[in-house]
Amino acid sequence: LNNLLEVLFLWQGGMSFHGGAIGVFIASIIFANKNKIKTLVLTDIISCVATIGIFLGRIANFINGELYGKKTFSNYGIVFPKVDMEPRHPSQLYEAFFEGLLLFLLLNLILKYKKKLFNGELSCYFLIFYSTFRIISEIFREPDQHIGYVILNLSLGTCISLCFLIF
């Protein structure tokens, strides 16, 4: 609260998905009201295509060697030289697959084959599936160093995803 402008200093940390999702929802309410569109119809459309951005963002995380996974002895471990020379889970690729590609396919299949959807239903499916996939992915992901585990050995991403899932 002392330095509100620092929220815009993305080069000093980055942006969490959860904060971005809340921001998109607030912007959707404002946009929908201004343009006389139903907010939940708009969020349903956004939910179907947001997964493309999530997929590309996770691929960028992998290329940048950030948000890497926990150490592993499996054959598919990846060495991230900026971190150490130990093989680690490519958790960014797991997230790209589940939160990006698979979620995109699920939402678009629901849209195509479910006979009648209520306004906001796709948004609900998005939150349910994204949160579930994120919680699973967090098992393999190293928690942020400056945060660590917050409650009961759960990462902040897991805790916030549980809140989104309950919502």
Short mmCIF file of C-alpha atoms in Angstrom, two decimals:
data_model
loop_
_atom_site.label_atom_id
_atom_site.label_comp_id
_atom_site.label_asym_id
_atom_site.label_seq_id
_atom_site.Cartn_x
_atom_site.Cartn_y
_atom_site.Cartn_z
CA LEU A 1 0.00 0.00 0.00
CA ASN A 2 2.95 2.32 0.53
CA ASN A 3 4.14 1.96 -3.10
CA LEU A 4 1.10 1.24 -5.26
CA LEU A 5 2.96 2.10 -8.47
CA GLU A 6 5.26 -0.88 -7.90
CA VAL A 7 2.35 -3.11 -8.98
CA LEU A 8 3.18 -1.99 -12.52
CA PHE A 9 6.91 -2.82 -12.24
CA LEU A 10 6.64 -6.23 -13.91
CA TRP A 11 10.42 -6.38 -14.40
CA GLN A 12 10.78 -6.67 -10.61
CA GLY A 13 8.88 -9.89 -10.23
CA GLY A 14 6.28 -10.86 -12.73
CA MET A 15 2.60 -11.49 -12.71
CA SER A 16 0.79 -14.38 -11.14
CA PHE A 17 -1.98 -16.04 -13.09
CA HIS A 18 -4.43 -15.61 -10.24
CA GLY A 19 -3.95 -11.84 -10.00
CA GLY A 20 -4.23 -11.59 -13.76
CA ALA A 21 -7.46 -13.60 -13.75
CA ILE A 22 -9.01 -11.30 -11.15
CA GLY A 23 -7.89 -8.30 -13.21
CA VAL A 24 -9.43 -9.77 -16.38
CA PHE A 25 -12.70 -10.41 -14.55
CA ILE A 26 -12.85 -6.82 -13.26
CA ALA A 27 -12.00 -5.48 -16.73
CA SER A 28 -14.70 -7.76 -18.20
CA ILE A 29 -17.32 -6.32 -15.85
CA ILE A 30 -16.34 -2.77 -16.81
CA PHE A 31 -16.22 -3.55 -20.54
CA ALA A 32 -19.50 -5.47 -20.49
CA ASN A 33 -21.33 -2.73 -18.62
CA LYS A 34 -19.96 -0.03 -20.91
CA ASN A 35 -20.94 -1.97 -24.05
CA LYS A 36 -24.21 -3.42 -22.72
CA ILE A 37 -23.01 -7.03 -22.98
CA LYS A 38 -23.74 -9.76 -20.44
CA THR A 39 -20.60 -10.12 -18.31
CA LEU A 40 -20.80 -13.92 -18.05
CA VAL A 41 -21.20 -14.31 -21.81
CA LEU A 42 -18.01 -12.27 -22.22
CA THR A 43 -16.13 -14.30 -19.60
CA ASP A 44 -17.24 -17.52 -21.31
CA ILE A 45 -15.68 -16.32 -24.57
CA ILE A 46 -12.51 -15.24 -22.78
CA SER A 47 -12.28 -18.62 -21.01
CA CYS A 48 -12.29 -20.48 -24.32
CA VAL A 49 -9.35 -18.53 -25.72
CA ALA A 50 -7.36 -17.60 -22.58
CA THR A 51 -5.89 -21.08 -22.59
CA ILE A 52 -3.89 -20.20 -25.73
CA GLY A 53 -2.17 -17.41 -23.80
CA ILE A 54 -1.59 -19.71 -20.83
CA PHE A 55 -0.01 -22.30 -23.13
CA LEU A 56 2.31 -19.75 -24.75
CA GLY A 57 3.16 -18.20 -21.39
CA ARG A 58 4.21 -21.57 -19.94
CA ILE A 59 6.33 -22.30 -23.01
CA ALA A 60 8.01 -18.90 -22.46
CA ASN A 61 8.59 -19.87 -18.80
CA PHE A 62 10.32 -23.03 -20.01
CA ILE A 63 12.48 -21.18 -22.54
CA ASN A 64 13.45 -18.60 -19.89
CA GLY A 65 14.24 -21.34 -17.36
CA GLU A 66 11.85 -19.90 -14.78
CA LEU A 67 9.17 -21.54 -12.64
CA TYR A 68 11.13 -24.77 -12.90
CA GLY A 69 10.27 -28.05 -11.27
CA LYS A 70 11.58 -30.01 -8.34
CA LYS A 71 14.63 -32.24 -8.67
CA THR A 72 13.98 -35.62 -10.25
CA PHE A 73 15.88 -38.77 -11.06
CA SER A 74 13.59 -39.70 -13.93
CA ASN A 75 14.79 -39.87 -17.53
CA TYR A 76 12.74 -36.85 -18.54
CA GLY A 77 14.40 -34.44 -16.11
CA ILE A 78 15.73 -31.20 -17.63
CA VAL A 79 18.83 -29.34 -16.45
CA PHE A 80 18.25 -25.61 -15.95
CA PRO A 81 21.82 -24.19 -15.93
CA LYS A 82 20.74 -20.89 -14.31
CA VAL A 83 19.50 -22.88 -11.30
CA ASP A 84 21.91 -25.78 -10.87
CA MET A 85 23.12 -28.79 -12.83
CA GLU A 86 20.55 -31.18 -11.35
CA PRO A 87 17.77 -32.67 -13.52
CA ARG A 88 14.41 -31.16 -12.67
CA HIS A 89 10.80 -31.74 -13.67
CA PRO A 90 9.89 -29.57 -16.69
CA SER A 91 6.85 -28.36 -14.75
CA GLN A 92 6.35 -25.51 -17.21
CA LEU A 93 5.70 -28.08 -19.94
CA TYR A 94 3.30 -30.01 -17.70
CA GLU A 95 1.40 -26.77 -17.11
CA ALA A 96 1.49 -25.84 -20.81
CA PHE A 97 -0.07 -29.21 -21.62
CA PHE A 98 -2.71 -29.35 -18.86
CA GLU A 99 -3.61 -25.66 -18.29
CA GLY A 100 -3.14 -24.71 -21.93
CA LEU A 101 -3.68 -27.42 -24.51
CA LEU A 102 -5.91 -29.88 -22.60
CA LEU A 103 -8.02 -27.12 -21.04
CA PHE A 104 -8.48 -25.51 -24.46
CA LEU A 105 -9.69 -28.82 -25.89
CA LEU A 106 -12.00 -29.58 -22.96
CA LEU A 107 -13.70 -26.17 -23.01
CA ASN A 108 -14.14 -26.17 -26.76
CA LEU A 109 -15.51 -29.73 -26.75
CA ILE A 110 -18.00 -28.74 -24.04
CA LEU A 111 -18.97 -25.70 -26.12
CA LYS A 112 -19.42 -27.83 -29.23
CA TYR A 113 -21.24 -30.84 -27.81
CA LYS A 114 -23.22 -29.66 -24.79
CA LYS A 115 -26.71 -28.81 -25.99
CA LYS A 116 -27.53 -25.94 -23.66
CA LEU A 117 -25.11 -23.88 -21.60
CA PHE A 118 -26.12 -21.25 -19.08
CA ASN A 119 -24.28 -17.92 -19.07
CA GLY A 120 -21.06 -18.33 -17.12
CA GLU A 121 -20.99 -22.13 -17.33
CA LEU A 122 -17.83 -22.23 -19.44
CA SER A 123 -16.22 -19.78 -17.01
CA CYS A 124 -17.08 -22.19 -14.19
CA TYR A 125 -15.58 -25.13 -16.07
CA PHE A 126 -12.49 -23.01 -16.74
CA LEU A 127 -12.02 -22.26 -13.02
CA ILE A 128 -12.68 -25.87 -12.00
CA PHE A 129 -10.34 -27.47 -14.56
CA TYR A 130 -7.62 -24.79 -14.36
CA SER A 131 -7.54 -24.99 -10.57
CA THR A 132 -7.44 -28.78 -10.59
CA PHE A 133 -4.67 -28.90 -13.21
CA ARG A 134 -2.70 -26.19 -11.39
CA ILE A 135 -2.93 -28.02 -8.06
CA ILE A 136 -1.63 -31.20 -9.72
CA SER A 137 1.16 -29.30 -11.51
CA GLU A 138 2.24 -27.60 -8.27
CA ILE A 139 3.22 -31.04 -6.93
CA PHE A 140 6.11 -31.05 -9.43
CA ARG A 141 6.95 -27.34 -9.32
CA GLU A 142 9.51 -25.72 -7.05
CA PRO A 143 7.80 -23.01 -4.95
CA ASP A 144 8.93 -19.40 -5.42
CA GLN A 145 12.10 -18.89 -3.36
CA HIS A 146 10.89 -15.67 -1.76
CA ILE A 147 7.60 -17.29 -0.68
CA GLY A 148 8.26 -21.00 -0.14
CA TYR A 149 5.49 -23.14 1.30
CA VAL A 150 2.78 -21.21 3.09
CA ILE A 151 0.29 -23.57 4.78
CA LEU A 152 0.62 -27.29 5.55
CA ASN A 153 3.54 -27.63 3.12
CA LEU A 154 1.40 -26.23 0.27
CA SER A 155 2.65 -23.58 -2.14
CA LEU A 156 0.90 -20.25 -2.52
CA GLY A 157 -0.19 -21.30 -6.03
CA THR A 158 -1.88 -24.38 -4.57
CA CYS A 159 -3.63 -22.39 -1.84
CA ILE A 160 -4.96 -19.76 -4.25
CA SER A 161 -6.00 -22.46 -6.74
CA LEU A 162 -7.95 -24.16 -3.95
CA CYS A 163 -9.74 -20.84 -3.32
CA PHE A 164 -10.53 -20.50 -7.05
CA LEU A 165 -11.78 -24.11 -7.10
CA ILE A 166 -14.08 -23.49 -4.13
CA PHE A 167 -15.33 -20.26 -5.73
#
